[in-house]
Amino acid sequence: MPQVFFVLPDGAEQSVDVPAGWSLMEAARRDGIEGIVAECGGGAICGTCHVHLPEDCYARLGPPDFTEAALLEIVPESAPTSRLSCQVIMTEDLAGMRVRVPAEQLNL
C-alpha cells in the first residue's frame, strides 16, 4: 500500500498508508492528521484540507479544476503547489511523497 508523509508546521512527520484510489484527505482523516479538518467531507467547497505538494508530484497530477483553483486563491498560505487533499487521489506513482500541512490549517 502506498505511503505518504504529512509534514506538520513544526517539522514533525506522520506516515499514513493510503490505499490506491483513496484521496489524501480520506486517509488523513482516518489517521487523525492534525490540520486536515475536511469540514465538507471531500466536496471541494471548504478549503479545510489544504496542503502543499512537492513540485514533482504536483506536476504529475495536472492543474486543479476551476472550483478547486478558485478556492485555493482564498485559502490562507496558498502556494504554487497548493491542492485540496480531497482532490488528490492516491496512486502508486505518488508513493513516498511528503505533503506539507500549512500552519494556518492548525488554527481552523
GROMACS .gro file of N, CA and C in nm, residues 35 49 64 106:
model
   12
   35GLY      N    1  -0.473   1.929   1.140
   35GLY     CA    2  -0.480   2.031   1.036
   35GLY      C    3  -0.560   1.990   0.914
   49CYS      N    4  -0.888   2.123   0.396
   49CYS     CA    5  -0.797   2.009   0.377
   49CYS      C    6  -0.678   2.050   0.289
   64PRO      N    7  -0.547   2.193  -1.089
   64PRO     CA    8  -0.678   2.177  -1.027
   64PRO      C    9  -0.788   2.224  -1.120
  106LEU      N   10  -0.382   2.455   1.116
  106LEU     CA   11  -0.394   2.413   1.255
  106LEU      C   12  -0.483   2.507   1.334
   0.00000   0.00000   0.00000
